[in-house]
XYZ file of C-alpha atoms in Angstrom:
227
model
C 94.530 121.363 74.832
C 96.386 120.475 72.073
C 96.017 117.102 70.371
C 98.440 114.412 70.105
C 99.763 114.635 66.466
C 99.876 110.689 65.345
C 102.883 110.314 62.825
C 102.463 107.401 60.146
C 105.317 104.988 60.645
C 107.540 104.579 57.558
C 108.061 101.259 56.311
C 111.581 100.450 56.940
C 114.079 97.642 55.571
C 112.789 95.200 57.583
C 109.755 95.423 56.930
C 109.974 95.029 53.548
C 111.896 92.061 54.159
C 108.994 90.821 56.436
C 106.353 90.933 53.244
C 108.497 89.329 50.758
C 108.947 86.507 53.029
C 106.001 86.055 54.224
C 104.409 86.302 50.919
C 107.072 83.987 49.639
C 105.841 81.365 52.428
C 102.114 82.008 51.531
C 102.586 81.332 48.060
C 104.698 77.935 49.039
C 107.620 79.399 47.166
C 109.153 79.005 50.803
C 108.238 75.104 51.541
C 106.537 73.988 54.442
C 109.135 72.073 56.839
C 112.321 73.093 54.888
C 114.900 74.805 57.188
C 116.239 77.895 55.592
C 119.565 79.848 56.251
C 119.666 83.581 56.670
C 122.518 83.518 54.473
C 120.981 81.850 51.732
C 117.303 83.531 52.644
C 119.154 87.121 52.260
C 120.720 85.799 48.910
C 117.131 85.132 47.559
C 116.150 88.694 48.555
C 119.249 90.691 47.653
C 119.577 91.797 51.304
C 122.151 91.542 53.758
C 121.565 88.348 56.495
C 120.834 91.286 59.342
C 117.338 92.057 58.367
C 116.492 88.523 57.097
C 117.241 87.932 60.612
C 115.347 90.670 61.911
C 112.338 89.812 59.736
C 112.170 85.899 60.362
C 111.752 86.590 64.338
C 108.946 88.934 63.244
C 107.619 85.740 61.200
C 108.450 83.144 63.959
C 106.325 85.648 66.304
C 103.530 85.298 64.136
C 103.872 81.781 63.834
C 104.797 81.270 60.330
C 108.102 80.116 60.764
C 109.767 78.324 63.441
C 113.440 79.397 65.130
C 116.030 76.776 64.630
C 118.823 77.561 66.868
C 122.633 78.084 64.307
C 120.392 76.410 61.928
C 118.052 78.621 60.735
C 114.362 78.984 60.235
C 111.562 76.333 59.447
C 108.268 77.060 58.072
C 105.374 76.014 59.621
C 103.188 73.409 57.827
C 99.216 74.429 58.223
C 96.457 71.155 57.402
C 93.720 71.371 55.188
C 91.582 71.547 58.111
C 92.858 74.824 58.903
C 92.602 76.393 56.166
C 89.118 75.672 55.582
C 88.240 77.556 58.799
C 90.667 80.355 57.989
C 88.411 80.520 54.475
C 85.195 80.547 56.563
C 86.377 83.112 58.886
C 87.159 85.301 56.132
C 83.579 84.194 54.536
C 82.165 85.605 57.919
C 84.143 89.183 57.906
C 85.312 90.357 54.393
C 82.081 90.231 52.307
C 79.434 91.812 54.427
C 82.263 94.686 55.759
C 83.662 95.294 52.083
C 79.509 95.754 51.424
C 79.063 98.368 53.877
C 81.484 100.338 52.415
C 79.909 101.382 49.222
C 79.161 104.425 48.810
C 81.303 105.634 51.272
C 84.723 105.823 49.270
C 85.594 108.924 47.568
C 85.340 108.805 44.093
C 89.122 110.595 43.844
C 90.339 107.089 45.594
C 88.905 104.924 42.698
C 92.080 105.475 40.495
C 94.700 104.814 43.432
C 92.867 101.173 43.918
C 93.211 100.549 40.189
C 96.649 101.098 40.446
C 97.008 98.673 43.306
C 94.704 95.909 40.774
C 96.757 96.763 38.226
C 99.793 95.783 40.221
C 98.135 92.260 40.872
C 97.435 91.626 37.494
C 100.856 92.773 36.052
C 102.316 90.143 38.917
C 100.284 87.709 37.263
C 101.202 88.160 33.687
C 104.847 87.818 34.691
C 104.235 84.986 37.029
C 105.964 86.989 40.062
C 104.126 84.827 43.445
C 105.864 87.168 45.500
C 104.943 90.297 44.573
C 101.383 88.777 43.404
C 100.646 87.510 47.078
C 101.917 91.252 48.053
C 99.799 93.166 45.950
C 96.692 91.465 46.756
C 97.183 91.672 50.157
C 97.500 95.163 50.393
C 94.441 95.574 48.047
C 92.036 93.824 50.157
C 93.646 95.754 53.424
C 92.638 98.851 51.678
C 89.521 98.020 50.981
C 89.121 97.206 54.773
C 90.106 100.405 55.567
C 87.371 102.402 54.625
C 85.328 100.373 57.386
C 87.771 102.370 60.129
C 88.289 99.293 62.054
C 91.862 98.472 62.646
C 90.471 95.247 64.844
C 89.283 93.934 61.705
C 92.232 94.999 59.269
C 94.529 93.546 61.730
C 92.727 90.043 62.458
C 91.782 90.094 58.305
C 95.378 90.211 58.194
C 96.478 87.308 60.290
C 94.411 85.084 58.873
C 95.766 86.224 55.211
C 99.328 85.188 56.904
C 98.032 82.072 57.925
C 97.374 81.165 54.579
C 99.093 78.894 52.083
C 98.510 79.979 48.355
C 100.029 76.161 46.929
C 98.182 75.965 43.576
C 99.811 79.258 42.440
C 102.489 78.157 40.146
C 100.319 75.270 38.561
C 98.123 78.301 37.856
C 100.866 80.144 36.225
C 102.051 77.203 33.985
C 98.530 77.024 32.488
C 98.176 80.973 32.137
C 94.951 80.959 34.691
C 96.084 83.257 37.327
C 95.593 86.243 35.244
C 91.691 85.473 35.420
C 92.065 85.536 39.553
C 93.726 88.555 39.070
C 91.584 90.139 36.993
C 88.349 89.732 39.426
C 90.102 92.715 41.502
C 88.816 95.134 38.454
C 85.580 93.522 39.027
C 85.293 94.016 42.389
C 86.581 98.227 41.950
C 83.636 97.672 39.198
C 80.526 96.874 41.642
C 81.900 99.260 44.132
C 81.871 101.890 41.789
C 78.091 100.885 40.385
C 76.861 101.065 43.445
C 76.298 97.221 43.612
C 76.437 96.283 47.656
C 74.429 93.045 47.549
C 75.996 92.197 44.037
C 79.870 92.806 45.410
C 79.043 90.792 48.659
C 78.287 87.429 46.698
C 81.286 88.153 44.313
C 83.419 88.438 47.200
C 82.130 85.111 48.340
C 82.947 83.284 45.114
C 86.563 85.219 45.312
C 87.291 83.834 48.397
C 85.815 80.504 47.501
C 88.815 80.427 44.518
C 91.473 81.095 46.914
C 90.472 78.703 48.665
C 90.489 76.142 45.905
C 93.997 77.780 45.103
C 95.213 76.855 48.609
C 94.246 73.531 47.558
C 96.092 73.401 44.240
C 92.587 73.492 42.913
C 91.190 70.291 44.163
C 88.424 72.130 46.977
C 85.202 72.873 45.388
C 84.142 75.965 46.565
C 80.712 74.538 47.570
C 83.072 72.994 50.193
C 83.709 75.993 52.236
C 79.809 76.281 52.821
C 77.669 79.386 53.192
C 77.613 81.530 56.618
């Protein structure tokens, strides 16, 4: 019998579309409960209204945004209370699954997640939120990869989307978000030492800072709580 070849899907235009505006709504460069045109939305983003259109349903389905009928689309606004339990939820799955990974990632795949902290960091350094919020998305999705779980890359995920990154640009204006950035190095650096226990609690304490990002800054990690 011969097995059922499974063909990656290419990313197409609209889902392109789909990252930069949902990272754009993450990082609050989108504002929560401003109603936004696909006209002017497809301005922004250099694309033609069609697969802002396309994308924003994709966003509305996720419950990001909400549909405004020959309006537009609204962006959902998330409490404080919520994001503290989408912090704690990723307290509960992202440290002890990135853990179990070590020493289970080719060595030949070290370089290709460099590149991917290298593309945070550059983000940083030119105060991009967009493509910042991107990049660091899809570098903590690859490290969840290597656990061969799509449950858990795909709820991981959600709850990234969920998020709302508003202390970003204040970090930029005082030339701190390089140091968040830079902690992805450090986390490729314990993987590659061999340090499980050690990259665990870092993760922690990375997750902890988003959170206090979220927050503009103002949530000690302590806050979150240990689980």
């Amino acid at each position: 019998m011969i097995e059922r070849l499974v063909i990656p899907k290419r990313p197409t235009l609209r889902d392109h579309v789909s990252d930069a505006l949902r990272a754009a709504i993450i990082s609050g460069e989108l504002e929560p409960g401003v109603l936004y045109s696909a006209p002017w939305l497809s301005e922004r983003f250099g694309v033609s209204p069609t697969p802002v259109r396309e994308a924003m349903l994709d966003l509305v389905k996720q419950g990001l945004v909400i549909s405004v009928p020959n309006k537009g689309f609204r962006v959902t606004e998330i409490s404080d209370a919520d994001l503290d339990s989408i912090a704690k939820i990723r307290m509960l799955l992202e440290p002890p699954s990135v853990r179990a990974i070590v020493g289970t990632i080719p060595e030949s795949d070290i370089p290709g997640l460099r590149v991917q902290a290298d593309k945070i960091v550059d983000a940083a350094k030119r105060g991009d939120l967009v493509e910042y919020v991107d990049a660091d998305r899809q570098f903590h999705l690859m490290l969840l990869d290597y656990c061969h779980n799509p449950r858990l890359s795909q709820i991981v995920g959600d709850l990234r989307a969920q998020t709302r990154l508003f202390g970003l640009a204040a970090l930029v204006e005082r030339g701190e978000l390089d140091k968040s950035a830079q902690e992805h190095h450090t986390i490729i650096d314990l993987i590659e030492q061999g340090r499980a226990e050690d990259l665990e609690q870092f993760l922690r304490k990375h997750i902890g800072h988003v959170r206090g990002i979220w927050a503009a800054g103002n949530t000690p990690d302590e806050d979150l709580g240990q689980p």
